[in-house]
Amino acid sequence: MKEVNLTELEAAFQAKIDSEVRIEPKDWMPERYRKTLIRQISQHAHSEIVGMLPEGNWITRAPNLRRKQVLLAKVQDEGGHGQYLYSAMETLGHSRQQSMDDLISGKAKYSSIFNYPTLTWADIGAVGWLVDGAAIMNQVALCRTSYGPYARAMVRICKEESFHQRQGFEIMCVLMKGSEEQRAMAQDAMNRFWWPALMMFGPSDADSTNSEESLKWRIKRHTNDELRQSFIDATVPQAELIGLTIPDKDLKWNEARGHYDYGQIDWNEFKQVVSGHGPCNTERIAARKKAEEDGKWVREAAMAYAEKKKARKAS
Amino acid sequence: MSALNTYILRIADDSLILGQRLSELCGHGPAIEEDIALTNVALDLIGQATSLYEYAAEIQNGGKTSDDLAFLRLEHQYLNTLLVEQPNGDFGMTIVRQWLFDTFRLPFYEALQQSKDAQIAGIAEKALKETRYHWRHSSEWVIRLGDGTEESHYRVQEALNFLYKYVDELFYMDDIDKEMIEKGIGVDLESLRPAFNERLKHVLEASTLSMPAYEWKLKGGRVGRHTEHLGHILTELQYMQRAYPNLQW
Amino acid sequence: MSTKDWPLWEVFIRSKQGLAHKHVGSLHAPDAEMAVENARDVYTRRNEGISIWVVESSQVFASDPSDSDAFFEPAQSKVYRHPTFYEVPEGIAHM
C-alpha cells in the first residue's frame, strides 16, 4: 500500500516538474530531491560566504577610495547572497547552524575556486571578471530551477551580481591600459585564474555523478560542459579586446561547431583542491571557524538578552 | 594650510580610519547579518570621507585629488582621533568604539548641518541620517551585550574601561576650531557635551554597564601625534599607492 | 559543538507607498528589533524598500498542500463570480 503511494507521489511530482510547475516548501517531494537540494544550496551558500575571504583580503589595500567602496559593497553582497541561499535552504528543514557546522568541520563543500589565493590587486579584477563571470553562467540558469525558494533567491542574486563582473572587467581594462608592470600583473592574474575558473563548472559530463538526476528534476537545466562552453565562448573575445592572452595553447575557434575548442583541464588538480589540498583550503576553513567561535559569545549574549526582555514583559 | 582645510581633514580622517578598521572585519563578523551591518557602516564612513576629501582637495586647489589626501600623507599628517585607530579587538571592543564615536558624531553632525559653509552643511546633513542609524545599531548592541550574559557584560565593560580614556579627545578644540566657530563654519564641541553625556548615560543604564571611574585622558591625534596603531593601518591603506606610485587603478 | 542559532524571521518589504508588503526571504536575529535592522541591511541595500515587517517563522501557520484540493478547487467552478460570466448587449460601456 505504502509502496504504491510512493510511486504515485513520485509520478505526480515528476509530472509537476515536467509541466514547469515550481515546487514549494511544503509540497511533497522525494527525499532524494530534498537531499540533493540541501546539498547544492548549502554548497552554493558556503561558496558565497567563503568567497568573501579571497576578495576581502584586498579591501584594506584597495588602491583608491572608489575601488575600496566598490570592493566593500561587492564582498558585502556575497554575504547577502549567502544569506538569501541559507534562507532558501532552511525552507527544506535544514538549519543554517547545522550547515555552518558542516562547513567548519570540513564535511560540506564549497566552490574550489575560493581555495586559490589573491596575490595581487589584479587578482581582484580576475576574480570579478572570471570567477563571477563563471558563477553568473551557472546562476542565470538556476533562476529557472524547479525549487521555488531557490529560484527566487537566484533571481535576486543575478540582479545584484550584474555589477560584480563589470567591476572586475573594469579593473582589468584599466590595468591593461596602464604601465607595463600593470599589464604584467593583469596577465599573471589571468594565467592563474583561467583554469580554476573553468573548473568551477564541475567535472565534465562523462564524470559528473549527480548530473542526470538533477537534470531530470530540473534542479539543473544545463550540463557542466554546456555551461563551461558558454563561458569560454563569451570570455575569449573579452580577453582579446583588452589584449590579454588566454593561457591555453589549444584554444581556437571551431567554425564547424560554432564554439571554441579548448585544452585539457587538469582534473587531477581539481580533485586535489576539492578534497582539501588546494593552496588555501586550510586558511579558508580556519577563518570561518574563527569567525564562528569568536562570535559565539555575542550570539549567546543577544539570545540571553532577548529572553530576559521577554520574561520582563511577561511579568 | 588653511584652518578650513585642517578642519575638514580632521572630520574626514576620523571617518576614513574608522571605515578602514571596520572594513578589516568584512567576512569575519559574529553572524552573517552583523557582518553585513558593519560593512554598511564602513561604506557610509568611507563615503563621508570621500566627500570631505573631495572638498578639501577643491579648496586646497593645488592639483591634489581626494585619493592623494586619503592615501599619500605621512603619519603625522593624519588628524583623526586616537579612538578610531584602536584595533577591532573582540566584537565588544568594536561595538563600544563604534558606539562612543556615534554618540559623539550624532550631535556633532546635527550642529554641523547649520554650518555657513554650504558644502559642509550638505555633507553633514547626509551623514547625519547615516549616523542616526549607526548610533541606533551600536547602542542596541551595547545594551544587548551589557545586559546579556555574564561573559558579554564583562567583555564590554572591559572594552569601555579601555576605550574611555580616548573619549575626551573627541571634544578637543584649538585655534583651528576657534576660527571655524567664529566664521560660523565649525561647531563648538564643548556645547555638545551635555547631549553626549545624556545619551551615554541613557545607554549605560539600560546596559547595566558602569562609567569607568578614572580621569585618565589621552589625546594627540588631532595634531598628528598618534598611537602605534596608525602606522600599521597606513601600511595597508597606502600599500598600493606607495608600491606603485603615480598609476591609475 | 554549536550553540543554538538565533531564531528565524520571515521578512516582508513594502517597496513603495501604495504597494503591499511582499515576502522576500528570511534571516536570523535574536529579537524583533534586531530582525528589523538586519532586514534593512540584508534585504534593502539597493533601495528596495520603505517599510519592513518581520514575523518569527515559527509563528506562521500555513495551509497544507495536501488540503489544496479541498481548499482551493471549489472556487474554480464558481465562474459566476467573474464579470466575464455575464452577457451584456453590445455598445454598453463602463460596466
XYZ file of C-alpha atoms in Angstrom:
659
model
C 0.000 0.000 0.000
C 2.674 2.420 1.080
C 4.811 1.344 -1.860
C 2.079 2.181 -4.332
C 1.514 5.562 -2.751
C 5.146 6.452 -3.049
C 5.235 5.552 -6.715
C 2.121 7.606 -7.331
C 3.503 10.533 -5.422
C 6.736 10.391 -7.340
C 4.905 10.244 -10.646
C 2.764 13.230 -9.680
C 5.873 15.074 -8.571
C 7.658 14.376 -11.852
C 4.562 15.444 -13.794
C 4.619 18.753 -11.972
C 8.290 19.221 -12.775
C 7.719 18.307 -16.409
C 4.943 20.844 -16.765
C 7.186 23.537 -15.232
C 5.222 23.905 -12.018
C 7.582 25.089 -9.288
C 7.945 23.004 -6.165
C 7.274 24.910 -2.939
C 8.499 24.141 0.601
C 5.515 22.273 1.963
C 4.843 20.269 -1.197
C 5.563 16.586 -1.180
C 8.967 15.840 -2.700
C 11.133 12.733 -2.992
C 13.639 12.501 -0.184
C 16.483 12.462 -2.673
C 15.243 15.674 -4.272
C 15.245 17.322 -0.860
C 18.701 15.982 -0.034
C 20.141 16.976 -3.391
C 18.773 20.472 -2.982
C 20.030 20.838 0.566
C 23.455 19.747 -0.583
C 23.507 22.002 -3.615
C 22.013 25.112 -1.986
C 24.215 24.852 1.092
C 27.308 24.379 -1.081
C 26.228 27.394 -3.027
C 25.675 29.420 0.157
C 29.020 28.340 1.588
C 30.688 29.387 -1.647
C 29.310 32.887 -1.207
C 30.437 33.099 2.402
C 33.874 31.565 1.855
C 34.085 33.628 -1.331
C 34.152 36.752 0.818
C 37.610 35.815 2.053
C 39.884 35.969 -1.013
C 38.430 39.309 -2.062
C 38.161 40.573 1.494
C 41.904 40.051 1.569
C 42.291 43.216 -0.533
C 39.693 45.584 0.944
C 42.134 47.262 3.302
C 44.692 47.535 0.486
C 42.404 48.687 -2.323
C 44.294 51.309 -4.335
C 41.847 54.208 -4.114
C 38.633 55.316 -2.447
C 36.388 54.308 -5.320
C 37.843 50.817 -5.566
C 37.659 50.411 -1.806
C 33.962 51.230 -1.734
C 33.180 49.032 -4.719
C 35.048 46.092 -3.237
C 33.415 46.515 0.171
C 29.988 46.634 -1.448
C 30.765 43.612 -3.558
C 32.097 41.454 -0.740
C 29.139 42.532 1.361
C 26.826 41.409 -1.438
C 28.418 37.957 -1.292
C 27.444 37.839 2.370
C 23.921 38.876 1.431
C 23.776 36.221 -1.249
C 24.967 33.613 1.198
C 22.126 34.681 3.435
C 19.496 34.505 0.658
C 20.687 30.976 -0.098
C 20.788 29.768 3.505
C 17.296 31.182 3.747
C 16.190 29.075 0.747
C 17.922 26.049 2.224
C 16.173 26.468 5.551
C 12.782 26.106 3.872
C 13.822 22.472 3.333
C 14.096 21.890 7.052
C 17.872 22.102 7.319
C 19.131 24.720 9.759
C 21.809 27.242 8.971
C 23.686 26.355 12.112
C 23.834 22.712 11.098
C 25.072 23.755 7.717
C 27.728 26.073 9.195
C 28.897 23.286 11.456
C 29.329 21.063 8.408
C 31.350 23.764 6.686
C 33.645 24.237 9.639
C 34.156 20.545 10.218
C 35.158 20.214 6.566
C 32.211 17.959 5.787
C 30.482 20.412 3.468
C 31.965 21.517 0.176
C 32.129 24.902 -1.470
C 33.389 26.119 -4.808
C 37.003 25.069 -5.219
C 37.937 28.414 -6.765
C 37.987 30.109 -3.375
C 40.863 27.937 -2.277
C 43.153 29.883 -4.567
C 44.977 32.895 -3.146
C 44.545 36.526 -4.228
C 48.148 37.666 -4.557
C 47.932 40.996 -6.313
C 45.370 43.705 -6.955
C 44.881 42.290 -10.450
C 43.500 39.144 -8.834
C 40.553 41.223 -7.657
C 39.939 42.100 -11.277
C 40.327 38.493 -12.368
C 38.035 37.201 -9.643
C 35.314 39.694 -10.519
C 35.590 39.131 -14.231
C 36.299 35.391 -14.493
C 35.033 33.898 -11.247
C 31.869 35.978 -11.069
C 31.511 35.570 -14.807
C 31.573 31.808 -14.450
C 29.260 31.952 -11.442
C 26.756 34.065 -13.358
C 26.583 31.469 -16.138
C 25.504 28.958 -13.543
C 23.233 31.318 -11.685
C 21.289 32.603 -14.653
C 20.465 29.001 -15.463
C 19.399 28.438 -11.861
C 16.844 31.261 -11.958
C 14.565 28.675 -13.571
C 15.418 25.826 -11.231
C 12.454 23.736 -10.117
C 12.522 24.606 -6.419
C 10.689 27.899 -5.875
C 12.670 29.426 -2.985
C 15.983 28.577 -4.681
C 14.847 30.075 -7.983
C 13.637 33.244 -6.252
C 16.918 33.637 -4.383
C 18.769 33.219 -7.676
C 16.698 35.887 -9.404
C 17.597 38.314 -6.670
C 21.240 37.307 -6.727
C 21.526 37.613 -10.505
C 20.099 41.119 -10.387
C 22.642 42.148 -7.803
C 25.561 40.326 -9.374
C 25.426 42.211 -12.612
C 27.778 44.856 -11.275
C 30.239 42.324 -9.879
C 31.545 41.050 -13.165
C 31.646 44.523 -14.668
C 33.720 45.973 -11.879
C 36.188 43.113 -12.280
C 36.463 43.615 -16.002
C 36.858 47.349 -15.467
C 39.817 46.697 -13.163
C 41.404 44.538 -15.861
C 40.744 47.163 -18.561
C 42.412 49.885 -16.502
C 45.410 47.653 -15.821
C 45.793 46.761 -19.495
C 45.774 50.451 -20.377
C 48.335 51.134 -17.658
C 52.063 50.620 -17.242
C 53.985 47.575 -18.346
C 54.051 46.456 -14.734
C 50.271 46.696 -14.537
C 49.768 44.755 -17.747
C 52.077 42.032 -16.483
C 50.108 41.961 -13.247
C 46.861 41.503 -15.171
C 48.274 38.768 -17.400
C 49.671 36.944 -14.393
C 46.252 37.011 -12.718
C 44.691 35.724 -15.930
C 47.228 32.898 -16.078
C 46.482 31.809 -12.538
C 42.689 32.162 -12.608
C 41.741 30.925 -16.070
C 41.914 27.196 -15.471
C 40.475 27.249 -11.957
C 37.595 29.342 -13.341
C 36.883 26.632 -15.923
C 36.919 24.037 -13.152
C 34.140 25.934 -11.383
C 31.597 24.274 -13.673
C 32.458 20.947 -12.140
C 33.604 17.638 -13.645
C 32.965 17.030 -17.298
C 29.600 15.448 -18.076
C 31.038 11.990 -18.512
C 32.302 12.024 -14.912
C 29.584 14.020 -13.210
C 27.800 11.783 -10.739
C 24.847 13.975 -9.806
C 24.025 15.388 -13.195
C 21.445 13.055 -14.594
C 19.052 13.127 -11.681
C 19.459 16.881 -11.288
C 18.555 17.386 -14.915
C 15.526 15.119 -14.610
C 14.296 17.127 -11.648
C 15.228 20.358 -13.385
C 17.363 21.466 -10.496
C 19.957 21.889 -13.210
C 18.973 22.826 -16.718
C 22.291 22.605 -18.479
C 25.181 20.217 -18.137
C 28.523 21.282 -16.725
C 30.172 21.119 -20.131
C 27.452 23.190 -21.800
C 27.854 25.966 -19.261
C 31.636 25.787 -19.420
C 31.498 26.145 -23.193
C 29.188 29.179 -22.970
C 31.570 30.793 -20.525
C 34.577 30.224 -22.767
C 32.741 31.479 -25.829
C 31.702 34.631 -24.010
C 35.025 35.324 -22.324
C 37.607 34.766 -25.055
C 36.569 37.832 -27.114
C 36.565 39.952 -23.949
C 40.135 38.923 -23.196
C 41.212 39.588 -26.764
C 39.604 43.007 -26.767
C 41.782 44.235 -23.929
C 44.902 42.382 -25.042
C 45.035 39.534 -22.552
C 46.258 36.134 -23.664
C 44.291 33.050 -22.632
C 46.808 30.586 -21.204
C 45.695 27.690 -23.387
C 47.715 26.806 -26.483
C 44.918 24.555 -27.737
C 42.303 27.267 -27.683
C 40.938 28.014 -31.122
C 37.661 28.831 -32.805
C 35.960 25.846 -34.351
C 33.864 27.084 -37.235
C 32.024 23.789 -37.655
C 30.939 23.608 -34.022
C 30.405 27.341 -33.684
C 32.366 27.181 -30.419
C 35.888 27.485 -29.167
C 37.844 24.269 -28.754
C 39.919 24.268 -25.620
C 42.688 22.279 -23.994
C 42.572 19.577 -21.398
C 41.570 20.670 -17.901
C 43.831 19.335 -15.176
C 41.228 17.266 -13.334
C 43.852 15.980 -11.017
C 44.389 19.484 -9.670
C 40.630 19.889 -9.365
C 40.348 16.687 -7.328
C 43.209 17.777 -5.110
C 41.626 21.138 -4.353
C 38.148 19.702 -3.828
C 39.481 17.088 -1.459
C 41.053 19.787 0.706
C 44.548 20.041 -0.702
C 44.402 23.347 -2.520
C 46.618 26.323 -1.731
C 44.234 27.923 0.801
C 41.754 25.265 1.956
C 43.104 25.222 5.481
C 43.169 29.014 5.761
C 39.628 29.463 4.436
C 38.106 26.967 6.828
C 40.190 28.331 9.691
C 38.909 31.858 9.001
C 35.274 30.715 9.013
C 35.872 28.689 12.154
C 37.429 31.638 13.898
C 34.514 33.918 12.959
C 32.055 31.305 14.262
C 33.942 30.805 17.502
C 34.701 34.472 18.100
C 31.055 35.279 17.507
C 29.716 32.626 19.836
C 29.610 34.755 22.973
C 27.984 37.568 21.001
C 25.209 35.376 19.656
C 24.648 33.853 23.087
C 24.504 37.265 24.736
C 21.940 38.556 22.267
C 19.772 35.485 22.874
C 20.110 35.823 26.626
C 19.062 39.449 26.404
C 16.076 38.613 24.188
C 14.931 36.006 26.685
C 15.345 38.382 29.617
C 13.350 41.005 27.801
C 10.587 38.539 27.054
C 10.491 37.456 30.688
C 10.349 41.078 31.872
C 7.480 41.808 29.537
C 5.600 38.755 30.768
C 5.947 39.594 34.431
C 47.289 75.047 5.049
C 44.091 76.908 5.866
C 42.109 76.364 9.032
C 39.153 75.234 6.949
C 41.292 72.618 5.260
C 42.571 71.261 8.571
C 39.063 71.314 9.960
C 37.733 69.202 7.094
C 40.625 66.759 7.240
C 40.025 66.122 10.925
C 36.453 65.066 10.221
C 37.393 63.137 7.097
C 40.258 61.262 8.749
C 38.003 60.083 11.584
C 35.636 58.629 9.014
C 38.338 57.095 6.859
C 40.307 55.447 9.628
C 37.250 54.035 11.363
C 35.927 52.888 7.985
C 39.257 51.203 7.327
C 39.155 49.478 10.708
C 35.629 48.199 10.126
C 36.495 47.002 6.648
C 39.083 44.681 8.177
C 36.102 42.772 9.588
C 34.243 42.228 6.333
C 33.828 38.467 6.060
C 34.677 37.833 9.702
C 31.638 39.121 11.626
C 29.985 37.254 14.516
C 26.951 36.419 12.351
C 26.310 36.965 8.640
C 23.671 39.575 9.397
C 26.032 41.565 11.584
C 28.846 41.213 9.073
C 26.626 42.897 6.506
C 25.526 45.558 9.003
C 29.090 46.523 9.938
C 30.079 46.712 6.298
C 27.226 49.142 5.703
C 28.671 51.331 8.439
C 32.124 51.077 6.853
C 30.687 52.057 3.481
C 28.897 55.062 4.951
C 32.047 56.233 6.695
C 34.270 55.874 3.645
C 31.619 57.655 1.609
C 31.636 60.549 4.084
C 35.414 60.672 3.983
C 35.370 60.731 0.186
C 33.012 63.731 0.040
C 35.105 65.585 2.592
C 38.427 64.839 0.873
C 36.964 65.973 -2.422
C 36.000 69.257 -0.831
C 39.377 69.635 0.872
C 41.152 68.963 -2.429
C 38.969 71.561 -4.080
C 39.756 74.314 -1.579
C 43.455 73.427 -1.489
C 43.411 73.985 -5.229
C 46.911 72.545 -5.551
C 46.173 69.801 -8.041
C 45.748 67.153 -5.335
C 42.888 64.668 -5.540
C 40.758 63.159 -2.819
C 42.805 59.972 -3.220
C 46.067 61.876 -2.706
C 44.695 63.159 0.571
C 43.391 59.783 1.672
C 46.407 57.719 0.635
C 49.507 59.830 0.378
C 50.012 61.760 3.569
C 52.530 60.871 6.247
C 51.539 59.552 9.637
C 51.723 62.877 11.432
C 49.596 64.483 8.735
C 46.563 62.337 9.568
C 44.381 64.175 12.062
C 41.954 61.536 13.288
C 41.292 60.958 16.969
C 43.078 58.136 18.760
C 39.773 56.391 19.428
C 39.079 55.458 15.813
C 42.505 53.929 15.199
C 42.229 51.474 18.097
C 42.206 47.836 16.951
C 38.945 45.972 16.439
C 39.689 43.562 19.277
C 36.703 41.367 20.011
C 33.206 42.344 18.910
C 32.711 44.084 22.261
C 35.662 46.376 21.571
C 34.489 47.046 18.015
C 30.978 47.911 19.069
C 31.919 50.043 22.081
C 34.363 52.011 19.929
C 31.602 52.482 17.377
C 29.041 53.454 19.981
C 31.290 56.059 21.633
C 32.088 57.518 18.235
C 28.453 57.512 17.052
C 27.321 59.104 20.302
C 29.713 61.956 19.558
C 29.037 62.156 15.849
C 25.280 62.400 16.243
C 25.133 65.805 17.992
C 28.188 66.876 16.021
C 26.558 66.421 12.627
C 23.306 67.850 13.967
C 25.192 71.045 14.749
C 27.355 70.939 11.638
C 24.248 70.966 9.444
C 23.929 74.617 10.438
C 27.370 75.426 9.073
C 27.551 78.598 6.980
C 29.684 76.631 4.554
C 27.058 75.150 2.273
C 29.191 72.177 1.186
C 29.968 71.192 4.749
C 26.349 71.633 5.762
C 25.294 69.405 2.882
C 27.751 66.659 3.751
C 26.679 66.861 7.413
C 23.013 66.573 6.527
C 23.557 63.369 4.573
C 25.987 61.967 7.131
C 23.569 62.689 9.962
C 20.994 60.302 8.530
C 23.611 57.593 8.287
C 24.906 58.302 11.771
C 21.431 58.089 13.300
C 21.249 54.530 12.096
C 24.795 53.710 13.177
C 24.075 55.013 16.654
C 20.851 53.106 16.919
C 22.574 49.918 15.881
C 25.681 50.291 18.044
C 23.784 51.389 21.140
C 21.342 48.489 20.799
C 24.298 46.161 20.712
C 25.890 47.758 23.763
C 22.629 47.219 25.639
C 22.360 43.608 24.496
C 25.940 42.773 25.359
C 25.917 44.699 28.630
C 22.698 43.077 29.798
C 23.303 39.751 28.017
C 25.414 37.097 29.690
C 27.997 37.378 32.416
C 30.717 36.945 29.829
C 29.378 39.577 27.459
C 28.892 42.031 30.312
C 32.467 41.517 31.381
C 33.795 41.895 27.848
C 32.009 45.151 27.014
C 32.799 46.627 30.400
C 36.465 45.845 29.769
C 36.221 47.420 26.323
C 34.659 50.533 27.801
C 37.299 50.699 30.515
C 39.974 50.514 27.862
C 38.495 52.968 25.382
C 37.134 55.577 27.750
C 40.469 57.380 28.003
C 40.149 58.317 24.334
C 36.679 59.851 24.655
C 37.728 63.280 25.830
C 39.758 63.859 22.692
C 36.580 63.806 20.653
C 35.909 67.223 22.199
C 39.410 68.559 21.579
C 39.454 72.140 20.323
C 42.257 74.525 19.418
C 42.756 77.674 17.340
C 41.504 75.926 14.228
C 38.176 75.271 15.895
C 38.006 78.781 17.315
C 38.465 80.262 13.878
C 35.857 77.962 12.382
C 33.374 78.742 15.139
C 33.916 82.476 14.686
C 33.262 82.149 10.986
C 30.094 80.174 11.634
C 31.511 77.165 9.833
C 32.524 74.897 12.698
C 30.891 73.510 15.811
C 31.613 74.438 19.417
C 32.351 70.918 20.618
C 32.125 71.930 24.256
C 28.457 72.683 23.704
C 27.877 69.075 22.628
C 28.981 67.561 25.909
C 25.594 67.649 27.668
C 23.870 65.868 24.778
C 26.732 63.391 24.554
C 26.707 62.652 28.277
C 22.950 62.309 28.324
C 22.949 59.749 25.531
C 25.845 57.895 27.083
C 24.158 57.709 30.452
C 20.924 56.503 28.977
C 22.550 53.564 27.206
C 24.838 52.759 30.119
C 21.843 52.450 32.424
C 19.956 50.226 30.029
C 23.018 48.062 29.533
C 23.835 47.793 33.277
C 27.368 48.945 32.484
C 29.187 51.450 34.609
C 31.170 54.505 33.673
C 34.885 53.900 34.202
C 35.990 55.641 37.363
C 39.239 57.090 36.110
C 40.280 60.548 34.985
C 42.882 59.258 32.538
C 42.687 61.106 29.233
C 44.810 60.639 26.140
C 44.974 62.876 23.147
C 47.237 63.854 20.255
C 45.549 62.582 17.113
C 44.062 65.944 16.172
C 47.582 67.394 15.864
C 49.091 64.306 14.247
C 50.526 62.529 17.302
C 49.105 59.044 17.153
C 49.226 55.673 18.858
C 51.440 52.943 17.424
C 48.472 51.556 15.545
C 48.170 54.236 12.900
C 51.437 53.378 11.201
C 50.255 49.841 10.637
C 46.883 50.974 9.379
C 48.638 53.197 6.852
C 50.983 50.413 5.827
C 47.971 48.557 4.485
C 45.916 51.534 3.401
C 48.755 53.069 1.392
C 50.378 49.878 0.146
C 49.345 50.134 -3.497
C 49.911 53.860 -3.810
C 53.371 53.560 -2.264
C 54.456 50.406 -4.090
C 53.234 51.591 -7.482
C 53.327 55.376 -7.427
C 51.526 57.601 -9.922
C 49.409 54.975 -11.617
C 45.713 54.745 -12.382
C 43.709 51.895 -10.901
C 29.649 21.785 19.215
C 27.416 24.639 18.217
C 25.249 26.964 20.208
C 21.615 27.432 19.412
C 21.285 29.750 16.427
C 19.149 32.864 16.622
C 15.521 32.248 15.680
C 14.455 32.550 12.062
C 12.331 35.519 10.920
C 10.379 35.955 7.710
C 10.909 39.328 6.098
C 8.304 41.359 4.215
C 9.162 44.562 2.386
C 6.974 47.353 1.047
C 8.858 48.599 -1.989
C 6.899 51.831 -2.319
C 3.863 53.641 -0.990
C 0.703 52.107 -2.364
C 2.041 48.570 -2.600
C 1.576 45.746 -0.116
C 4.431 44.238 1.853
C 5.851 41.290 -0.029
C 7.731 38.297 1.306
C 11.393 38.488 0.322
C 13.140 35.842 2.403
C 14.270 35.166 5.912
C 17.108 35.832 8.304
C 18.234 35.114 11.832
C 18.008 37.590 14.685
C 17.821 37.395 18.465
C 14.724 39.598 18.705
C 12.275 41.646 16.675
C 14.212 44.915 16.821
C 17.382 43.305 15.568
C 15.411 41.376 12.969
C 14.135 44.662 11.525
C 17.632 46.122 11.490
C 19.122 43.016 9.937
C 16.359 43.004 7.332
C 17.282 46.576 6.463
C 20.907 45.605 5.944
C 20.332 42.242 4.263
C 17.318 42.995 2.070
C 17.292 46.733 1.300
C 20.865 47.525 0.293
C 19.638 48.806 -3.068
C 16.688 50.962 -2.120
C 14.310 48.024 -2.319
C 12.083 49.184 0.477
C 10.445 51.889 2.535
C 8.873 49.680 5.171
C 9.761 46.353 6.761
C 7.743 43.702 8.557
C 9.302 40.758 10.310
C 7.445 37.726 11.649
C 9.057 34.954 13.590
C 8.920 31.957 11.257
C 7.595 29.674 13.966
C 4.555 31.944 14.214
C 3.493 31.441 10.620
C 0.695 28.938 10.226
C 0.251 27.774 6.666
C -2.328 25.785 4.785
C -1.272 22.250 3.957
C -0.599 21.494 0.279
C -2.342 18.143 0.662
C -5.502 20.065 1.532
C -5.223 22.215 -1.516
C -7.889 20.349 -3.486
C -10.409 20.810 -0.719
C -9.296 24.333 -0.062
C -8.969 25.832 -3.480
C -10.656 23.736 -6.113
C -14.242 24.534 -5.085
C -13.556 28.158 -6.061
C -12.572 27.163 -9.563
C -16.104 26.159 -10.545
C -17.718 29.359 -9.334
C -17.394 31.117 -12.620
C -20.362 33.366 -11.800
C -18.061 35.335 -9.509
C -16.262 36.713 -12.531
C -17.647 39.511 -14.726
C -16.920 37.646 -17.947
C -19.615 35.151 -16.941
C -22.307 37.649 -17.859
C -23.527 38.643 -21.247
C -24.011 42.312 -21.912
C -25.504 43.792 -25.105
C -23.022 45.311 -27.490
C -22.461 49.025 -27.133
C -22.671 49.049 -23.373
C -19.626 50.724 -21.888
C -18.353 51.324 -18.344
C -19.797 48.169 -16.837
